[in-house]
Amino acid sequence: MFELKKLVSALLMPLPAMLILGFLGLLLIMFTTRRKFGSLMVLVSLCGTFLIAFQPLSSRLLMPLERQYSAFLPINESIDYVMVLGGGHVVDDDIPPTSELSRTSLMRLSEGIRVMRMYPGSKLILSGYAGGTDVSHARVMAKVALALGVSKPDIILLESAKDTWEEARQASAFVQSKKMVLVTSASHMQRAMYEFEAAGLKPYPAPTNFLAQENVEQAWQRYAPQARYLEQTERYWHETMGLVWQRLRDWVANESIRDLTFSVSEFDPESVEPTQLEQDELEQQRAPQETQDDTSAVSEADATISGAN
């Protein structure tokens, strides 16, 4: 199920969708008589590819999602845990550990260490599964954290969580009622907070990896399509699909629970009235029993009279 979800979400990303649309248009042009329609599909594909890599559009889409939570500042409370959510890695012994982490993961880990150092005695929770490699993502982040000066006893690994839902449930069983700061990408923070609050936790948000910027003054950077703006659009679309999936999943779960509750409460044995046939059967069963009771009563009376004589 997890792999299917990832595959479907990857195909629904803006760039793969535009490429698929363009290839379908080429097939219509080359192998069918519907060349005008195929040309229109190719044109839509090219225009769509331009727009999703266009800064005025991509930043306008992503910025409201990223700016829902402000950067973490010190608070006048003790913090027990700082949890950093995973974000991808590779395993390559020929490159430094910091290069084995994706840019997203490295920024999350750096922010987590920054917050952790504000609160001496706090623990750093690192999460993430292997993702097709021999080493878990949590362990790769731990290797980088050790290289950046975090002591080994202060690191806690959650190595089996595959997504935010599992990370929240594992953290809930571990953290319980203690104070925790949650570190993840700014675009992912809304979805992460939803999952952690649903799991019974109330973490302090510490967003990082802000991508969208409003003040891009140079025209060649603002209006020329670039890969970094394409990344912003994909980030927005990925998180939007994730939010829709969350609501749909919870709605289905709530409907199932409500239907089960309704079916149980709907049946009241005391309120069920027997049908006429059932009443006749009950009277027939009751008649022999009453005859037997009357016979027993007569026998007991005779015995009493005989004893009196």
GROMACS .gro file of C-alpha atoms in nm:
model
  309
    1MET     CA    1   0.000   0.000   0.000
    2PHE     CA    2   0.281   0.239   0.089
    3GLU     CA    3   0.467   0.167  -0.237
    4LEU     CA    4   0.147   0.209  -0.441
    5LYS     CA    5   0.077   0.542  -0.274
    6LYS     CA    6   0.427   0.665  -0.358
    7LEU     CA    7   0.402   0.545  -0.719
    8VAL     CA    8   0.068   0.714  -0.780
    9SER     CA    9   0.182   1.039  -0.618
   10ALA     CA   10   0.500   1.038  -0.830
   11LEU     CA   11   0.302   1.001  -1.154
   12LEU     CA   12   0.067   1.282  -1.049
   13MET     CA   13   0.350   1.530  -1.000
   14PRO     CA   14   0.334   1.828  -1.240
   15LEU     CA   15   0.641   1.744  -1.449
   16PRO     CA   16   0.558   1.372  -1.509
   17ALA     CA   17   0.196   1.470  -1.583
   18MET     CA   18   0.305   1.728  -1.843
   19LEU     CA   19   0.548   1.482  -2.002
   20ILE     CA   20   0.283   1.210  -2.021
   21LEU     CA   21   0.043   1.457  -2.181
   22GLY     CA   22   0.306   1.561  -2.436
   23PHE     CA   23   0.396   1.202  -2.528
   24LEU     CA   24   0.030   1.115  -2.573
   25GLY     CA   25  -0.005   1.412  -2.808
   26LEU     CA   26   0.296   1.293  -3.010
   27LEU     CA   27   0.146   0.946  -3.038
   28LEU     CA   28  -0.177   1.095  -3.174
   29ILE     CA   29   0.018   1.302  -3.426
   30MET     CA   30   0.235   1.012  -3.545
   31PHE     CA   31  -0.005   0.717  -3.548
   32THR     CA   32  -0.360   0.855  -3.582
   33THR     CA   33  -0.554   1.101  -3.791
   34ARG     CA   34  -0.633   1.320  -3.491
   35ARG     CA   35  -0.328   1.539  -3.546
   36LYS     CA   36  -0.490   1.866  -3.446
   37PHE     CA   37  -0.595   1.727  -3.113
   38GLY     CA   38  -0.249   1.576  -3.065
   39SER     CA   39  -0.088   1.912  -3.147
   40LEU     CA   40  -0.313   2.080  -2.891
   41MET     CA   41  -0.204   1.828  -2.626
   42VAL     CA   42   0.163   1.896  -2.704
   43LEU     CA   43   0.102   2.272  -2.685
   44VAL     CA   44  -0.071   2.236  -2.346
   45SER     CA   45   0.218   2.020  -2.227
   46LEU     CA   46   0.480   2.279  -2.327
   47CYS     CA   47   0.283   2.572  -2.180
   48GLY     CA   48   0.222   2.377  -1.861
   49THR     CA   49   0.592   2.294  -1.827
   50PHE     CA   50   0.676   2.661  -1.866
   51LEU     CA   51   0.422   2.770  -1.604
   52ILE     CA   52   0.522   2.519  -1.335
   53ALA     CA   53   0.882   2.644  -1.361
   54PHE     CA   54   0.778   3.012  -1.358
   55GLN     CA   55   0.870   3.198  -1.037
   56PRO     CA   56   0.566   3.430  -1.007
   57LEU     CA   57   0.338   3.125  -1.016
   58SER     CA   58   0.543   2.875  -0.813
   59SER     CA   59   0.625   3.114  -0.529
   60ARG     CA   60   0.267   3.238  -0.509
   61LEU     CA   61   0.147   2.880  -0.472
   62LEU     CA   62   0.403   2.765  -0.217
   63MET     CA   63   0.454   3.070   0.004
   64PRO     CA   64   0.116   3.061   0.186
   65LEU     CA   65   0.179   2.697   0.270
   66GLU     CA   66   0.530   2.763   0.401
   67ARG     CA   67   0.452   3.075   0.606
   68GLN     CA   68   0.180   2.927   0.827
   69TYR     CA   69   0.437   2.872   1.102
   70SER     CA   70   0.717   3.113   1.189
   71ALA     CA   71   1.074   3.017   1.266
   72PHE     CA   72   1.134   2.866   1.609
   73LEU     CA   73   1.252   3.104   1.880
   74PRO     CA   74   1.355   3.016   2.238
   75ILE     CA   75   1.066   2.970   2.479
   76ASN     CA   76   1.063   2.989   2.860
   77GLU     CA   77   0.995   2.618   2.903
   78SER     CA   78   1.215   2.314   2.924
   79ILE     CA   79   1.230   2.097   2.614
   80ASP     CA   80   1.283   1.723   2.651
   81TYR     CA   81   1.303   1.616   2.287
   82VAL     CA   82   1.377   1.765   1.946
   83MET     CA   83   1.245   1.543   1.667
   84VAL     CA   84   1.374   1.570   1.311
   85LEU     CA   85   1.164   1.407   1.039
   86GLY     CA   86   1.341   1.221   0.761
   87GLY     CA   87   1.373   1.340   0.403
   88GLY     CA   88   1.585   1.107   0.190
   89HIS     CA   89   1.944   0.987   0.162
   90VAL     CA   90   2.191   0.780  -0.037
   91VAL     CA   91   2.461   0.542   0.084
   92ASP     CA   92   2.799   0.615  -0.077
   93ASP     CA   93   3.125   0.564   0.109
   94ASP     CA   94   3.313   0.779  -0.145
   95ILE     CA   95   3.140   1.103  -0.046
   96PRO     CA   96   3.127   1.284   0.291
   97PRO     CA   97   2.836   1.203   0.526
   98THR     CA   98   2.683   1.547   0.473
   99SER     CA   99   2.650   1.469   0.101
  100GLU     CA  100   2.475   1.139   0.170
  101LEU     CA  101   2.177   1.331   0.305
  102SER     CA  102   1.942   1.510   0.070
  103ARG     CA  103   1.942   1.887   0.092
  104THR     CA  104   1.606   1.873   0.268
  105SER     CA  105   1.732   1.628   0.529
  106LEU     CA  106   2.052   1.823   0.587
  107MET     CA  107   1.860   2.146   0.649
  108ARG     CA  108   1.618   1.971   0.883
  109LEU     CA  109   1.902   1.812   1.078
  110SER     CA  110   2.092   2.142   1.102
  111GLU     CA  111   1.782   2.315   1.239
  112GLY     CA  112   1.724   2.030   1.484
  113ILE     CA  113   2.077   2.058   1.619
  114ARG     CA  114   2.041   2.437   1.646
  115VAL     CA  115   1.723   2.401   1.852
  116MET     CA  116   1.869   2.119   2.062
  117ARG     CA  117   2.164   2.333   2.166
  118MET     CA  118   1.924   2.593   2.305
  119TYR     CA  119   1.814   2.337   2.565
  120PRO     CA  120   2.102   2.147   2.729
  121GLY     CA  121   1.989   1.802   2.834
  122SER     CA  122   1.737   1.758   2.555
  123LYS     CA  123   1.749   1.453   2.329
  124LEU     CA  124   1.757   1.446   1.950
  125ILE     CA  125   1.509   1.204   1.789
  126LEU     CA  126   1.592   1.108   1.430
  127SER     CA  127   1.345   0.913   1.219
  128GLY     CA  128   1.334   0.742   0.882
  129TYR     CA  129   1.351   0.393   0.732
  130ALA     CA  130   1.609   0.251   0.491
  131GLY     CA  131   1.417   0.335   0.174
  132GLY     CA  132   1.573   0.064  -0.041
  133THR     CA  133   1.926   0.093   0.102
  134ASP     CA  134   2.111  -0.110   0.363
  135VAL     CA  135   2.119   0.174   0.619
  136SER     CA  136   1.821   0.349   0.770
  137HIS     CA  137   1.775   0.720   0.711
  138ALA     CA  138   1.775   0.779   1.086
  139ARG     CA  139   2.117   0.616   1.113
  140VAL     CA  140   2.261   0.825   0.829
  141MET     CA  141   2.137   1.142   1.000
  142ALA     CA  142   2.287   1.018   1.327
  143LYS     CA  143   2.625   0.978   1.157
  144VAL     CA  144   2.610   1.339   1.039
  145ALA     CA  145   2.491   1.459   1.381
  146LEU     CA  146   2.787   1.288   1.547
  147ALA     CA  147   3.020   1.456   1.298
  148LEU     CA  148   2.863   1.791   1.388
  149GLY     CA  149   2.931   1.746   1.760
  150VAL     CA  150   2.616   1.585   1.901
  151SER     CA  151   2.704   1.325   2.165
  152LYS     CA  152   2.592   0.968   2.104
  153PRO     CA  153   2.385   0.930   2.427
  154ASP     CA  154   2.173   1.229   2.319
  155ILE     CA  155   2.057   1.063   1.995
  156ILE     CA  156   1.746   0.843   1.969
  157LEU     CA  157   1.668   0.657   1.647
  158LEU     CA  158   1.327   0.560   1.507
  159GLU     CA  159   1.436   0.347   1.213
  160SER     CA  160   1.116   0.178   1.092
  161ALA     CA  161   0.882   0.474   1.028
  162LYS     CA  162   0.802   0.508   0.657
  163ASP     CA  163   0.582   0.817   0.655
  164THR     CA  164   0.464   1.100   0.877
  165TRP     CA  165   0.171   0.898   1.014
  166GLU     CA  166   0.404   0.625   1.142
  167GLU     CA  167   0.655   0.879   1.273
  168ALA     CA  168   0.381   1.048   1.476
  169ARG     CA  169   0.257   0.720   1.626
  170GLN     CA  170   0.605   0.601   1.718
  171ALA     CA  171   0.692   0.938   1.870
  172SER     CA  172   0.368   0.940   2.069
  173ALA     CA  173   0.450   0.606   2.230
  174PHE     CA  174   0.798   0.730   2.316
  175VAL     CA  175   0.753   1.098   2.409
  176GLN     CA  176   0.411   1.068   2.579
  177SER     CA  177   0.341   1.388   2.776
  178LYS     CA  178   0.690   1.541   2.763
  179LYS     CA  179   0.779   1.860   2.577
  180MET     CA  180   0.896   1.822   2.218
  181VAL     CA  181   0.997   2.043   1.926
  182LEU     CA  182   0.910   1.915   1.579
  183VAL     CA  183   1.150   1.998   1.295
  184THR     CA  184   1.055   1.952   0.931
  185SER     CA  185   1.033   2.150   0.608
  186ALA     CA  186   0.813   2.458   0.619
  187SER     CA  187   0.591   2.324   0.340
  188HIS     CA  188   0.546   1.995   0.528
  189MET     CA  189   0.478   2.145   0.871
  190GLN     CA  190   0.100   2.175   0.841
  191ARG     CA  191   0.062   1.808   0.751
  192ALA     CA  192   0.312   1.699   1.016
  193MET     CA  193   0.141   1.898   1.293
  194TYR     CA  194  -0.192   1.746   1.196
  195GLU     CA  195  -0.054   1.392   1.231
  196PHE     CA  196   0.127   1.458   1.558
  197GLU     CA  197  -0.172   1.630   1.716
  198ALA     CA  198  -0.394   1.344   1.603
  199ALA     CA  199  -0.151   1.108   1.777
  200GLY     CA  200  -0.200   1.296   2.105
  201LEU     CA  201   0.110   1.517   2.103
  202LYS     CA  202   0.138   1.894   2.117
  203PRO     CA  203   0.479   1.971   1.967
  204TYR     CA  204   0.629   2.313   1.912
  205PRO     CA  205   0.679   2.367   1.536
  206ALA     CA  206   1.025   2.450   1.405
  207PRO     CA  207   0.993   2.489   1.027
  208THR     CA  208   1.299   2.505   0.804
  209ASN     CA  209   1.395   2.469   0.436
  210PHE     CA  210   1.190   2.768   0.318
  211LEU     CA  211   1.195   2.766  -0.062
  212ALA     CA  212   0.954   3.036  -0.183
  213GLN     CA  213   1.073   3.395  -0.178
  214GLU     CA  214   0.879   3.703  -0.277
  215ASN     CA  215   1.159   3.953  -0.326
  216VAL     CA  216   1.323   3.829  -0.645
  217GLU     CA  217   1.429   4.150  -0.817
  218GLN     CA  218   1.646   4.038  -1.109
  219ALA     CA  219   1.429   3.989  -1.416
  220TRP     CA  220   1.641   3.702  -1.551
  221GLN     CA  221   1.584   3.511  -1.228
  222ARG     CA  222   1.220   3.604  -1.184
  223TYR     CA  223   1.084   3.537  -1.533
  224ALA     CA  224   1.314   3.270  -1.678
  225PRO     CA  225   1.193   2.913  -1.607
  226GLN     CA  226   1.427   2.739  -1.363
  227ALA     CA  227   1.451   2.400  -1.195
  228ARG     CA  228   1.429   2.550  -0.845
  229TYR     CA  229   1.092   2.704  -0.928
  230LEU     CA  230   0.977   2.371  -1.066
  231GLU     CA  231   1.075   2.221  -0.731
  232GLN     CA  232   0.857   2.477  -0.553
  233THR     CA  233   0.554   2.386  -0.763
  234GLU     CA  234   0.615   2.015  -0.705
  235ARG     CA  235   0.650   2.078  -0.332
  236TYR     CA  236   0.318   2.262  -0.327
  237TRP     CA  237   0.144   1.990  -0.527
  238HIS     CA  238   0.293   1.708  -0.317
  239GLU     CA  239   0.180   1.865   0.010
  240THR     CA  240  -0.163   1.951  -0.129
  241MET     CA  241  -0.216   1.590  -0.232
  242GLY     CA  242  -0.095   1.484   0.111
  243LEU     CA  243  -0.349   1.709   0.283
  244VAL     CA  244  -0.629   1.575   0.064
  245TRP     CA  245  -0.518   1.219   0.140
  246GLN     CA  246  -0.521   1.292   0.514
  247ARG     CA  247  -0.876   1.425   0.506
  248LEU     CA  248  -0.999   1.143   0.285
  249ARG     CA  249  -0.835   0.878   0.503
  250ASP     CA  250  -0.980   1.023   0.822
  251TRP     CA  251  -1.324   1.068   0.663
  252VAL     CA  252  -1.332   0.702   0.557
  253ALA     CA  253  -1.217   0.593   0.902
  254ASN     CA  254  -1.479   0.810   1.076
  255GLU     CA  255  -1.754   0.686   0.844
  256SER     CA  256  -1.659   0.327   0.918
  257ILE     CA  257  -1.664   0.389   1.293
  258ARG     CA  258  -1.996   0.577   1.269
  259ASP     CA  259  -2.158   0.300   1.064
  260LEU     CA  260  -2.036   0.040   1.312
  261THR     CA  261  -2.168   0.243   1.607
  262PHE     CA  262  -2.501   0.298   1.436
  263SER     CA  263  -2.546  -0.070   1.353
  264VAL     CA  264  -2.475  -0.166   1.714
  265SER     CA  265  -2.695   0.098   1.879
  266GLU     CA  266  -2.972   0.048   1.625
  267PHE     CA  267  -3.050  -0.301   1.755
  268ASP     CA  268  -3.242  -0.301   2.085
  269PRO     CA  269  -3.358  -0.649   2.186
  270GLU     CA  270  -3.616  -0.510   2.428
  271SER     CA  271  -3.781  -0.300   2.159
  272VAL     CA  272  -3.835  -0.591   1.920
  273GLU     CA  273  -4.200  -0.701   1.923
  274PRO     CA  274  -4.269  -1.064   1.826
  275THR     CA  275  -4.473  -1.129   1.515
  276GLN     CA  276  -4.812  -1.303   1.527
  277LEU     CA  277  -4.650  -1.632   1.431
  278GLU     CA  278  -4.397  -1.598   1.711
  279GLN     CA  279  -4.677  -1.513   1.956
  280ASP     CA  280  -4.868  -1.831   1.854
  281GLU     CA  281  -4.554  -2.038   1.902
  282LEU     CA  282  -4.495  -1.886   2.243
  283GLU     CA  283  -4.855  -1.956   2.349
  284GLN     CA  284  -4.828  -2.318   2.228
  285GLN     CA  285  -4.508  -2.360   2.428
  286ARG     CA  286  -4.665  -2.194   2.726
  287ALA     CA  287  -4.988  -2.408   2.720
  288PRO     CA  288  -4.826  -2.750   2.798
  289GLN     CA  289  -4.620  -2.581   3.067
  290GLU     CA  290  -4.936  -2.437   3.227
  291THR     CA  291  -5.114  -2.776   3.205
  292GLN     CA  292  -4.815  -2.942   3.369
  293ASP     CA  293  -4.815  -2.678   3.641
  294ASP     CA  294  -5.190  -2.733   3.703
  295THR     CA  295  -5.143  -3.111   3.724
  296SER     CA  296  -4.859  -3.067   3.969
  297ALA     CA  297  -5.073  -2.838   4.182
  298VAL     CA  298  -5.360  -3.091   4.189
  299SER     CA  299  -5.124  -3.374   4.283
  300GLU     CA  300  -4.976  -3.169   4.564
  301ALA     CA  301  -5.328  -3.087   4.692
  302ASP     CA  302  -5.431  -3.456   4.691
  303ALA     CA  303  -5.118  -3.547   4.874
  304THR     CA  304  -5.189  -3.282   5.134
  305ILE     CA  305  -5.543  -3.407   5.189
  306SER     CA  306  -5.429  -3.770   5.217
  307GLY     CA  307  -5.172  -3.672   5.471
  308ALA     CA  308  -5.433  -3.487   5.672
  309ASN     CA  309  -5.656  -3.796   5.681
   0.00000   0.00000   0.00000
